[in-house]
Amino acid sequence: MEKVNLKRETLEKEKGITILALIVTVIILIILAGITISTISGDNGIITNTSKAKFTTEVKDIQEQIELKEIKSNNGKEYQFGSLEEIIGISNEYNNKLCIEDGKLVYIPEKVSENEAKWLEEMDIKAKQNIIPIYTKEQFKKIGSNEEVEIEQLQGEKFVFTKEAHYALQNSIDLGCNDENQWNTLLNEYNNPFKGIFEGNNYTISGIYINDANKDNQSLFGYNSGTIQNLKVEGYIQANNYISGITIRNNGKIINCENRVEIYLNGNSAGGIVVENNGKIENCVNNAYLKLYAMAGGICGNNSANGKIIKCYNNHEITFVDFTLGGIVGNNEGIIEQCYNLRNINKVDKYSRYGKGGICGGNSNTGNIINCYNLGDLDAKGWSIGGITGSNAGNVEYSYNTGYISGPEYVGCLTGNNSRTIKNCYSIDNDIEIASENTGSIENTLILTEKQMQLKEKITLDNGQEVTLLELLNSNGVFWQEDEKNQNKGFPILIK
């Protein structure tokens, strides 16, 4: 019996030695083949790369399913935020790692490994934002307060309302302000701007009310260095200096916002959307009556050298009192592109100083206006008055005016006075010159008949070539199209 046990122990030892020898042999063969352990399992190892390929393939498949569902931002509340299982029916390990936010695939940071996070970032898939829903005016007023707020609509879940957070409006809100309870501008300190994201989801914040002729810096938000988007505002503001519907100073982005706040400026600087822009304003519209005093415009009061205003328009009458006023911008030092004014700009019965224009009051030496148009009449009792800009010291290109422009001094169908460049611009015949005073350059710029402006007749150039206004406007890229539905009185419209 002892011999049998001894034999069994000997066989087991020999078996262990054989397995060990086999492992050593395999490792030696791998080394001889130039493959190290790190090559197999390191950050760029065979196993790691295989996992990455599998992970990437499956994530791309999820992205394709999202696209098939046509889940896009603002395409219904149920598609704003949600799990993969809720929205596209996926129920697997990825449902705990990935979700859909505003119609886009995002990852949940605490659920993925360091490698997975790196791979997702390489695929341009971002980390999920901690989005704070806003349901009530009380919650809205807490933005940027750094207070911990309990959201009763989410069974009492708590959020810290920092100025860097991502907020999403869940319904329209009436602030309910009046003479006894006037609105207090949020984050109204220069050194304490909003730095997060405010997603309006195309809802409206109404009931903004401020009525104090001595107050300055009045708006919904004070200072913005983040993003405010997809928001409509309604109300009434009468104040002294620096007033607007959305924000006083913008160093970030204002996108797809609409102003319906009536503004009555007693002093200096106002805009339907922003007072002073150092960032980007895009796809915004003013739809409210504005009575403006000085350096003010339908969209923005002053657009700095760093400012960009793109695809914005004014769609309400503006009354002005004094100088540097425009349908889009009062004073422009930056870029105004693909913007337009549709309504009349009128003067109160008082003589005013210089700088009134369909697009901007004054265009400085760093200012650029391109692919813009004015349809509104401009009646002024002052000087430096023009269909596009009251005075031009910068560049104006590929733009046109069809409004009737009138005034006593330095009045031009495109600009009152020009000291820089007007190029490839056009105006309907107003029986006035392109520029009343010109010390700069005016190139390829024509006064046309109404039929030529409406594309009903061709234009004969000096070289005998016959072209349409649409062809001339699109000679530097396709930004314009025919007004097929007669929404623009038959004049060319910008491609959205």
Short mmCIF file of C-alpha atoms in Angstrom, two decimals:
data_model
loop_
_atom_site.label_atom_id
_atom_site.label_comp_id
_atom_site.label_asym_id
_atom_site.label_seq_id
_atom_site.Cartn_x
_atom_site.Cartn_y
_atom_site.Cartn_z
CA MET A 1 0.00 0.00 0.00
CA GLU A 2 2.87 2.31 0.78
CA LYS A 3 4.46 1.52 -2.60
CA VAL A 4 1.21 2.49 -4.40
CA ASN A 5 1.00 5.82 -2.58
CA LEU A 6 4.64 6.52 -3.25
CA LYS A 7 4.15 5.81 -6.93
CA ARG A 8 1.12 8.13 -7.04
CA GLU A 9 3.08 10.95 -5.37
CA THR A 10 5.93 10.43 -7.82
CA LEU A 11 3.56 10.65 -10.80
CA GLU A 12 1.96 13.85 -9.45
CA LYS A 13 5.38 15.45 -8.98
CA GLU A 14 6.38 14.45 -12.48
CA LYS A 15 3.10 15.86 -13.81
CA GLY A 16 3.71 19.19 -12.00
CA ILE A 17 7.25 19.34 -13.33
CA THR A 18 5.97 18.65 -16.85
CA ILE A 19 3.38 21.49 -16.67
CA LEU A 20 5.99 23.87 -15.24
CA ALA A 21 8.41 22.91 -18.00
CA LEU A 22 5.70 23.51 -20.59
CA ILE A 23 4.97 27.03 -19.22
CA VAL A 24 8.69 27.87 -19.18
CA THR A 25 9.03 26.58 -22.73
CA VAL A 26 6.12 28.72 -23.94
CA ILE A 27 7.58 31.84 -22.27
CA ILE A 28 11.00 31.14 -23.83
CA LEU A 29 9.39 30.70 -27.26
CA ILE A 30 7.48 33.97 -26.82
CA ILE A 31 10.67 35.80 -25.84
CA LEU A 32 12.54 34.26 -28.76
CA ALA A 33 9.73 35.45 -31.01
CA GLY A 34 10.25 39.01 -29.69
CA ILE A 35 7.00 39.11 -27.73
CA THR A 36 7.14 40.26 -24.09
CA ILE A 37 4.54 39.99 -21.34
CA SER A 38 3.95 43.75 -21.64
CA THR A 39 3.31 43.27 -25.35
CA ILE A 40 0.48 40.97 -24.41
CA SER A 41 -1.10 42.86 -21.52
CA GLY A 42 0.35 46.42 -21.48
CA ASP A 43 -1.46 49.60 -22.49
CA ASN A 44 -0.77 48.80 -26.13
CA GLY A 45 -0.71 45.05 -25.67
CA ILE A 46 -2.45 42.42 -27.76
CA ILE A 47 -5.11 41.77 -25.12
CA THR A 48 -5.67 45.54 -24.55
CA ASN A 49 -5.93 46.29 -28.25
CA THR A 50 -8.34 43.39 -28.75
CA SER A 51 -10.53 44.73 -25.93
CA LYS A 52 -10.36 48.23 -27.40
CA ALA A 53 -11.37 46.97 -30.85
CA LYS A 54 -14.32 45.05 -29.41
CA PHE A 55 -15.38 47.99 -27.21
CA THR A 56 -15.06 50.50 -30.09
CA THR A 57 -17.07 48.27 -32.46
CA GLU A 58 -19.92 47.83 -29.99
CA VAL A 59 -20.04 51.55 -29.12
CA LYS A 60 -20.15 52.47 -32.81
CA ASP A 61 -23.02 50.02 -33.25
CA ILE A 62 -24.90 51.83 -30.45
CA GLN A 63 -24.23 55.18 -32.16
CA GLU A 64 -25.69 53.83 -35.41
CA GLN A 65 -28.83 52.71 -33.60
CA ILE A 66 -29.21 56.17 -32.08
CA GLU A 67 -28.93 57.73 -35.55
CA LEU A 68 -31.55 55.30 -36.89
CA LYS A 69 -33.88 56.46 -34.12
CA GLU A 70 -33.18 60.06 -35.22
CA ILE A 71 -32.71 61.17 -31.64
CA LYS A 72 -31.76 64.81 -31.79
CA SER A 73 -31.57 67.70 -29.38
CA ASN A 74 -35.00 69.21 -28.62
CA ASN A 75 -36.84 66.38 -30.37
CA GLY A 76 -39.21 65.80 -27.47
CA LYS A 77 -38.53 65.76 -23.74
CA GLU A 78 -38.31 61.95 -23.66
CA TYR A 79 -35.19 62.14 -25.83
CA GLN A 80 -33.31 64.75 -23.82
CA PHE A 81 -31.79 62.42 -21.24
CA GLY A 82 -32.16 58.69 -20.72
CA SER A 83 -30.63 55.23 -20.60
CA LEU A 84 -29.93 53.13 -23.67
CA GLU A 85 -32.58 50.67 -22.54
CA GLU A 86 -35.22 53.40 -22.26
CA ILE A 87 -34.50 55.00 -25.61
CA ILE A 88 -33.13 52.38 -28.02
CA GLY A 89 -33.90 49.16 -26.16
CA ILE A 90 -30.34 48.07 -25.38
CA SER A 91 -29.99 46.03 -22.17
CA ASN A 92 -26.43 44.84 -21.57
CA GLU A 93 -23.24 45.87 -19.79
CA TYR A 94 -23.09 49.11 -21.81
CA ASN A 95 -26.44 50.26 -20.44
CA ASN A 96 -24.66 50.99 -17.15
CA LYS A 97 -21.75 52.77 -18.83
CA LEU A 98 -23.45 54.85 -21.51
CA CYS A 99 -26.56 56.99 -21.78
CA ILE A 100 -28.14 59.55 -24.08
CA GLU A 101 -28.03 63.24 -23.24
CA ASP A 102 -29.61 65.81 -25.60
CA GLY A 103 -29.75 63.15 -28.32
CA LYS A 104 -26.03 62.34 -28.10
CA LEU A 105 -24.19 59.35 -26.67
CA VAL A 106 -22.27 60.15 -23.46
CA TYR A 107 -20.52 58.01 -20.85
CA ILE A 108 -21.03 57.83 -17.10
CA PRO A 109 -17.54 58.51 -15.63
CA GLU A 110 -17.89 56.41 -12.47
CA LYS A 111 -19.03 53.36 -14.47
CA VAL A 112 -16.14 53.03 -16.94
CA SER A 113 -12.51 52.02 -16.53
CA GLU A 114 -9.63 54.40 -17.17
CA ASN A 115 -8.92 52.70 -20.51
CA GLU A 116 -12.57 52.80 -21.55
CA ALA A 117 -12.77 56.52 -20.72
CA LYS A 118 -9.69 57.15 -22.87
CA TRP A 119 -11.12 55.16 -25.79
CA LEU A 120 -14.46 56.97 -25.57
CA GLU A 121 -12.75 60.37 -25.58
CA GLU A 122 -10.82 59.27 -28.69
CA MET A 123 -14.20 58.60 -30.32
CA ASP A 124 -15.32 62.12 -29.31
CA ILE A 125 -17.83 60.76 -26.77
CA LYS A 126 -17.87 63.05 -23.74
CA ALA A 127 -18.52 62.44 -20.06
CA LYS A 128 -22.11 62.85 -18.89
CA GLN A 129 -22.90 66.26 -17.42
CA ASN A 130 -24.55 66.46 -14.02
CA ILE A 131 -27.63 68.24 -15.36
CA ILE A 132 -29.80 70.18 -12.92
CA PRO A 133 -33.46 70.40 -13.98
CA ILE A 134 -35.26 73.72 -13.42
CA TYR A 135 -39.02 73.57 -12.90
CA THR A 136 -39.92 76.67 -10.87
CA LYS A 137 -39.04 80.35 -10.51
CA GLU A 138 -37.70 79.62 -7.02
CA GLN A 139 -35.24 77.11 -8.48
CA PHE A 140 -34.29 79.49 -11.30
CA LYS A 141 -33.44 82.24 -8.82
CA LYS A 142 -30.96 79.90 -7.08
CA ILE A 143 -28.69 79.55 -10.14
CA GLY A 144 -25.11 80.40 -9.18
CA SER A 145 -25.94 80.69 -5.46
CA ASN A 146 -23.77 77.67 -4.43
CA GLU A 147 -26.69 76.50 -2.31
CA GLU A 148 -27.78 72.86 -2.09
CA VAL A 149 -31.31 72.77 -3.44
CA GLU A 150 -33.81 69.96 -3.11
CA ILE A 151 -35.77 69.25 -6.31
CA GLU A 152 -39.15 68.00 -5.17
CA GLN A 153 -40.06 66.98 -8.72
CA LEU A 154 -37.23 64.39 -8.51
CA GLN A 155 -38.36 62.91 -5.18
CA GLY A 156 -36.23 65.36 -3.23
CA GLU A 157 -32.91 64.73 -5.00
CA LYS A 158 -30.40 67.45 -4.06
CA PHE A 159 -28.14 69.50 -6.34
CA VAL A 160 -25.58 72.21 -5.65
CA PHE A 161 -26.48 75.27 -7.74
CA THR A 162 -23.02 76.49 -8.78
CA LYS A 163 -22.29 79.02 -11.51
CA GLU A 164 -20.42 76.29 -13.44
CA ALA A 165 -23.29 73.76 -13.50
CA HIS A 166 -25.36 72.54 -16.44
CA TYR A 167 -29.04 73.55 -16.04
CA ALA A 168 -32.00 72.49 -18.17
CA LEU A 169 -35.37 74.26 -18.14
CA GLN A 170 -38.19 71.69 -17.94
CA ASN A 171 -41.13 74.01 -18.63
CA SER A 172 -41.93 77.68 -19.17
CA ILE A 173 -41.65 79.87 -16.07
CA ASP A 174 -43.46 83.10 -15.15
CA LEU A 175 -41.30 85.10 -12.74
CA GLY A 176 -44.37 87.17 -11.84
CA CYS A 177 -42.46 90.41 -11.20
CA ASN A 178 -44.17 93.80 -10.80
CA ASP A 179 -43.60 97.28 -9.32
CA GLU A 180 -43.54 95.92 -5.77
CA ASN A 181 -41.48 92.85 -6.66
CA GLN A 182 -39.03 93.77 -9.42
CA TRP A 183 -36.60 91.31 -10.98
CA ASN A 184 -33.05 91.11 -9.56
CA THR A 185 -30.51 90.28 -12.26
CA LEU A 186 -28.77 86.92 -11.74
CA LEU A 187 -24.95 86.84 -11.35
CA ASN A 188 -24.71 90.60 -11.70
CA GLU A 189 -21.02 90.91 -10.77
CA TYR A 190 -18.24 91.35 -13.33
CA ASN A 191 -15.90 88.93 -11.52
CA ASN A 192 -18.61 86.35 -10.86
CA PRO A 193 -20.07 85.40 -14.27
CA PHE A 194 -22.18 82.39 -15.19
CA LYS A 195 -19.76 79.75 -16.50
CA GLY A 196 -22.00 76.75 -17.03
CA ILE A 197 -24.67 75.79 -19.56
CA PHE A 198 -28.25 77.00 -19.42
CA GLU A 199 -30.40 74.90 -21.75
CA GLY A 200 -33.77 76.57 -22.28
CA ASN A 201 -35.24 73.69 -24.32
CA ASN A 202 -37.16 76.38 -26.30
CA TYR A 203 -39.27 77.26 -23.26
CA THR A 204 -40.06 80.84 -22.17
CA ILE A 205 -39.11 82.78 -19.06
CA SER A 206 -41.73 85.53 -18.76
CA GLY A 207 -42.66 88.07 -16.12
CA ILE A 208 -39.32 89.92 -16.17
CA TYR A 209 -40.10 93.39 -14.87
CA ILE A 210 -37.74 96.26 -13.99
CA ASN A 211 -38.90 99.88 -13.78
CA ASP A 212 -36.28 102.18 -12.29
CA ALA A 213 -34.89 105.06 -14.36
CA ASN A 214 -31.79 105.27 -12.15
CA LYS A 215 -30.76 101.60 -12.26
CA ASP A 216 -27.84 100.25 -14.31
CA ASN A 217 -26.90 96.72 -15.41
CA GLN A 218 -30.36 95.19 -15.78
CA SER A 219 -31.12 91.94 -17.61
CA LEU A 220 -32.14 88.32 -16.98
CA PHE A 221 -28.51 87.27 -16.45
CA GLY A 222 -25.75 89.74 -15.62
CA TYR A 223 -22.45 88.36 -16.93
CA ASN A 224 -22.02 85.21 -19.02
CA SER A 225 -18.86 83.24 -19.75
CA GLY A 226 -20.70 79.98 -20.38
CA THR A 227 -23.49 79.03 -22.79
CA ILE A 228 -27.11 80.21 -22.76
CA GLN A 229 -29.16 78.56 -25.49
CA ASN A 230 -32.64 77.76 -26.80
CA LEU A 231 -34.37 80.30 -24.56
CA LYS A 232 -37.18 82.84 -25.01
CA VAL A 233 -37.68 85.79 -22.65
CA GLU A 234 -40.64 88.14 -22.16
CA GLY A 235 -41.16 91.21 -20.02
CA TYR A 236 -40.48 94.93 -19.56
CA ILE A 237 -37.31 96.82 -18.61
CA GLN A 238 -36.94 100.57 -18.18
CA ALA A 239 -33.61 101.59 -16.68
CA ASN A 240 -30.64 103.89 -17.09
CA ASN A 241 -27.48 102.29 -18.55
CA TYR A 242 -26.60 98.78 -19.77
CA ILE A 243 -29.87 96.90 -20.18
CA SER A 244 -30.92 93.92 -22.31
CA GLY A 245 -33.20 90.89 -22.45
CA ILE A 246 -30.73 88.01 -21.95
CA THR A 247 -27.41 89.20 -20.51
CA ILE A 248 -25.42 92.39 -19.91
CA ARG A 249 -21.97 91.18 -20.97
CA ASN A 250 -21.32 88.03 -22.99
CA ASN A 251 -17.88 86.42 -22.99
CA GLY A 252 -19.29 83.01 -23.87
CA LYS A 253 -22.06 81.88 -26.22
CA ILE A 254 -25.68 82.95 -26.67
CA ILE A 255 -27.35 80.59 -29.14
CA ASN A 256 -30.89 80.38 -30.51
CA CYS A 257 -32.46 82.88 -28.10
CA GLU A 258 -35.43 85.20 -28.64
CA ASN A 259 -36.08 88.51 -26.91
CA ARG A 260 -39.63 89.69 -26.26
CA VAL A 261 -38.67 92.03 -23.42
CA GLU A 262 -39.66 95.62 -24.19
CA ILE A 263 -36.68 97.85 -23.48
CA TYR A 264 -36.71 101.58 -22.68
CA LEU A 265 -33.18 102.92 -22.33
CA ASN A 266 -32.68 106.24 -20.58
CA GLY A 267 -28.88 106.38 -20.87
CA ASN A 268 -26.12 104.51 -22.65
CA SER A 269 -25.83 100.98 -24.11
CA ALA A 270 -28.57 98.43 -24.66
CA GLY A 271 -29.41 95.47 -26.87
CA GLY A 272 -32.33 93.12 -27.30
CA ILE A 273 -30.11 90.11 -26.53
CA VAL A 274 -26.83 91.48 -25.09
CA VAL A 275 -25.44 94.87 -24.07
CA GLU A 276 -21.77 94.13 -24.77
CA ASN A 277 -20.55 91.10 -26.71
CA ASN A 278 -17.04 89.71 -26.41
CA GLY A 279 -18.06 86.19 -27.39
CA LYS A 280 -20.49 84.65 -29.85
CA ILE A 281 -24.17 85.39 -30.50
CA GLU A 282 -25.76 83.04 -33.02
CA ASN A 283 -29.29 82.41 -34.35
CA CYS A 284 -30.89 85.02 -32.09
CA VAL A 285 -33.82 87.35 -32.79
CA ASN A 286 -35.31 90.49 -31.28
CA ASN A 287 -39.10 90.46 -31.37
CA ALA A 288 -39.83 93.35 -28.97
CA TYR A 289 -40.20 97.11 -29.20
CA LEU A 290 -37.02 98.97 -28.27
CA LYS A 291 -36.70 102.67 -27.45
CA LEU A 292 -32.97 103.30 -27.39
CA TYR A 293 -30.86 106.29 -26.46
CA ALA A 294 -27.20 105.77 -27.38
CA MET A 295 -24.85 102.94 -28.53
CA ALA A 296 -27.59 100.36 -28.83
CA GLY A 297 -29.01 97.84 -31.28
CA GLY A 298 -31.72 95.27 -31.86
CA ILE A 299 -29.38 92.43 -30.92
CA CYS A 300 -26.39 94.06 -29.21
CA GLY A 301 -25.22 97.47 -28.04
CA ASN A 302 -21.47 97.07 -28.60
CA ASN A 303 -19.81 94.18 -30.44
CA SER A 304 -16.12 94.19 -29.45
CA ALA A 305 -13.14 93.18 -31.61
CA ASN A 306 -13.46 89.62 -30.22
CA GLY A 307 -17.20 89.49 -30.76
CA LYS A 308 -19.04 87.50 -33.43
CA ILE A 309 -22.70 87.95 -34.28
CA ILE A 310 -23.89 85.34 -36.76
CA LYS A 311 -27.32 84.57 -38.27
CA CYS A 312 -29.24 87.02 -36.09
CA TYR A 313 -32.05 89.42 -37.03
CA ASN A 314 -34.28 92.17 -35.76
CA ASN A 315 -38.01 91.76 -36.35
CA HIS A 316 -39.52 94.72 -34.48
CA GLU A 317 -39.68 98.48 -34.85
CA ILE A 318 -36.94 100.43 -33.08
CA THR A 319 -37.17 104.07 -31.96
CA PHE A 320 -33.94 105.91 -31.23
CA VAL A 321 -33.11 109.11 -29.42
CA ASP A 322 -29.42 109.80 -30.04
CA PHE A 323 -26.29 108.41 -31.72
CA THR A 324 -24.70 105.07 -32.78
CA LEU A 325 -27.74 102.90 -33.23
CA GLY A 326 -28.45 99.99 -35.57
CA GLY A 327 -30.97 97.30 -36.37
CA ILE A 328 -28.47 94.66 -35.24
CA VAL A 329 -25.64 96.48 -33.40
CA GLY A 330 -25.01 99.99 -32.14
CA ASN A 331 -21.21 100.03 -32.44
CA ASN A 332 -19.34 97.21 -34.21
CA GLU A 333 -15.66 96.39 -33.73
CA GLY A 334 -15.92 92.67 -34.53
CA ILE A 335 -17.76 90.42 -37.00
CA ILE A 336 -21.39 90.69 -38.10
CA GLU A 337 -22.19 87.90 -40.53
CA GLN A 338 -25.42 86.65 -42.17
CA CYS A 339 -27.59 89.07 -40.16
CA TYR A 340 -30.54 91.20 -41.24
CA ASN A 341 -33.00 93.88 -40.16
CA LEU A 342 -36.63 93.58 -41.28
CA ARG A 343 -38.28 96.53 -39.56
CA ASN A 344 -38.25 100.32 -39.63
CA ILE A 345 -35.91 102.36 -37.45
CA ASN A 346 -37.47 105.70 -36.53
CA LYS A 347 -36.28 108.87 -34.84
CA VAL A 348 -38.15 110.72 -32.13
CA ASP A 349 -38.90 114.35 -32.97
CA LYS A 350 -35.50 115.65 -31.96
CA TYR A 351 -32.21 116.31 -33.73
CA SER A 352 -29.71 113.53 -33.06
CA ARG A 353 -26.01 113.00 -33.55
CA TYR A 354 -24.17 110.65 -35.93
CA GLY A 355 -24.28 106.94 -36.60
CA LYS A 356 -27.55 105.23 -37.58
CA GLY A 357 -27.68 102.18 -39.82
CA GLY A 358 -29.92 99.31 -40.82
CA ILE A 359 -27.30 96.84 -39.57
CA CYS A 360 -25.07 98.95 -37.30
CA GLY A 361 -24.64 102.57 -36.28
CA GLY A 362 -20.87 102.66 -36.62
CA ASN A 363 -18.45 100.09 -38.07
CA SER A 364 -14.93 100.66 -36.66
CA ASN A 365 -11.57 99.95 -38.31
CA THR A 366 -11.59 96.38 -36.93
CA GLY A 367 -15.22 95.79 -37.89
CA ASN A 368 -16.38 93.43 -40.63
CA ILE A 369 -19.90 93.19 -42.01
CA ILE A 370 -20.46 90.43 -44.55
CA ASN A 371 -23.55 88.79 -46.11
CA CYS A 372 -26.07 91.06 -44.38
CA TYR A 373 -29.14 92.98 -45.53
CA ASN A 374 -31.58 95.66 -44.44
CA LEU A 375 -35.24 95.87 -45.50
CA GLY A 376 -36.33 98.54 -43.00
CA ASP A 377 -36.74 102.25 -43.67
CA LEU A 378 -34.50 104.57 -41.67
CA ASP A 379 -35.74 108.09 -40.95
CA ALA A 380 -33.30 110.25 -38.99
CA LYS A 381 -32.87 113.86 -38.02
CA GLY A 382 -29.10 113.93 -37.78
CA TRP A 383 -26.00 112.93 -39.75
CA SER A 384 -24.09 109.78 -40.79
CA ILE A 385 -27.08 107.67 -41.82
CA GLY A 386 -26.91 104.58 -44.05
CA GLY A 387 -28.85 101.49 -45.13
CA ILE A 388 -26.12 99.17 -43.81
CA THR A 389 -24.04 101.34 -41.47
CA GLY A 390 -24.18 104.98 -40.47
CA SER A 391 -20.41 105.37 -40.71
CA ASN A 392 -17.88 102.87 -42.01
CA ALA A 393 -14.19 102.74 -41.03
CA GLY A 394 -13.98 98.96 -41.54
CA ASN A 395 -15.12 96.50 -44.21
CA VAL A 396 -18.57 95.90 -45.65
CA GLU A 397 -18.96 93.13 -48.24
CA TYR A 398 -21.67 91.12 -50.06
CA SER A 399 -24.54 92.99 -48.44
CA TYR A 400 -27.58 94.94 -49.66
CA ASN A 401 -30.18 97.52 -48.66
CA THR A 402 -33.75 97.96 -49.88
CA GLY A 403 -34.97 100.36 -47.17
CA TYR A 404 -35.75 104.02 -47.77
CA ILE A 405 -33.02 106.10 -46.11
CA SER A 406 -33.55 109.76 -45.26
CA GLY A 407 -31.97 112.52 -43.18
CA PRO A 408 -30.49 116.03 -43.42
CA GLU A 409 -26.71 115.36 -43.53
CA TYR A 410 -24.26 112.66 -44.70
CA VAL A 411 -26.92 110.24 -45.86
CA GLY A 412 -26.11 107.30 -48.15
CA CYS A 413 -28.08 104.33 -49.36
CA LEU A 414 -25.35 102.05 -47.92
CA THR A 415 -23.40 104.33 -45.55
CA GLY A 416 -23.38 107.97 -44.52
CA ASN A 417 -19.61 108.21 -44.75
CA ASN A 418 -16.96 105.69 -45.77
CA SER A 419 -13.26 105.82 -44.91
CA ARG A 420 -12.34 102.19 -45.56
CA THR A 421 -13.85 99.50 -47.85
CA ILE A 422 -17.25 98.79 -49.32
CA LYS A 423 -17.11 95.90 -51.76
CA ASN A 424 -19.68 93.88 -53.73
CA CYS A 425 -22.64 95.63 -52.10
CA TYR A 426 -25.96 96.73 -53.59
CA SER A 427 -28.84 99.06 -52.86
CA ILE A 428 -32.21 99.91 -54.27
CA ASP A 429 -32.31 103.38 -55.86
CA ASN A 430 -33.09 105.99 -53.18
CA ASP A 431 -32.06 109.01 -55.26
CA ILE A 432 -29.02 109.31 -53.00
CA GLU A 433 -25.40 108.21 -53.34
CA ILE A 434 -23.89 104.95 -52.09
CA ALA A 435 -21.94 107.03 -49.55
CA SER A 436 -22.52 110.71 -48.97
CA GLU A 437 -18.86 111.19 -48.06
CA ASN A 438 -16.18 108.78 -49.31
CA THR A 439 -12.47 108.86 -48.54
CA GLY A 440 -12.05 105.09 -48.78
CA SER A 441 -12.64 102.44 -51.42
CA ILE A 442 -15.95 101.45 -53.03
CA GLU A 443 -15.61 98.45 -55.38
CA ASN A 444 -18.11 96.47 -57.48
CA THR A 445 -20.96 98.22 -55.70
CA LEU A 446 -24.15 99.16 -57.56
CA ILE A 447 -27.43 101.03 -57.20
CA LEU A 448 -30.18 98.86 -58.73
CA THR A 449 -33.85 99.01 -59.61
CA GLU A 450 -36.45 97.20 -57.54
CA LYS A 451 -36.94 94.59 -60.29
CA GLN A 452 -33.20 93.92 -60.40
CA MET A 453 -33.14 93.56 -56.62
CA GLN A 454 -36.06 91.11 -56.81
CA LEU A 455 -34.30 89.04 -59.51
CA LYS A 456 -36.96 89.92 -62.10
CA GLU A 457 -34.43 91.65 -64.33
CA LYS A 458 -30.77 90.96 -65.03
CA ILE A 459 -27.98 93.43 -64.36
CA THR A 460 -25.66 94.50 -67.17
CA LEU A 461 -22.10 94.97 -65.95
CA ASP A 462 -19.57 97.39 -67.46
CA ASN A 463 -18.04 94.53 -69.48
CA GLY A 464 -21.44 93.74 -71.02
CA GLN A 465 -22.00 90.56 -68.99
CA GLU A 466 -25.56 89.98 -67.81
CA VAL A 467 -25.97 88.56 -64.30
CA THR A 468 -28.53 88.38 -61.50
CA LEU A 469 -28.13 89.90 -58.06
CA LEU A 470 -28.14 86.36 -56.67
CA GLU A 471 -25.10 85.46 -58.78
CA LEU A 472 -23.25 88.57 -57.61
CA LEU A 473 -24.00 87.90 -53.94
CA ASN A 474 -22.88 84.28 -54.24
CA SER A 475 -19.63 85.04 -56.08
CA ASN A 476 -17.70 84.46 -52.83
CA GLY A 477 -19.53 81.31 -51.66
CA VAL A 478 -23.13 80.13 -51.59
CA PHE A 479 -24.85 82.02 -48.76
CA TRP A 480 -27.90 83.35 -50.59
CA GLN A 481 -30.98 81.88 -52.24
CA GLU A 482 -34.06 83.05 -54.13
CA ASP A 483 -37.09 84.14 -52.12
CA GLU A 484 -39.36 81.52 -53.66
CA LYS A 485 -42.19 81.92 -51.11
CA ASN A 486 -42.13 85.73 -51.27
CA GLN A 487 -41.39 85.98 -47.55
CA ASN A 488 -38.81 88.68 -48.16
CA LYS A 489 -40.75 90.81 -50.65
CA GLY A 490 -38.97 88.90 -53.43
CA PHE A 491 -35.48 90.01 -52.39
CA PRO A 492 -32.73 87.37 -51.94
CA ILE A 493 -32.68 85.62 -48.57
CA LEU A 494 -29.87 84.00 -46.61
CA ILE A 495 -29.58 80.22 -46.54
CA LYS A 496 -30.29 79.00 -43.01
#
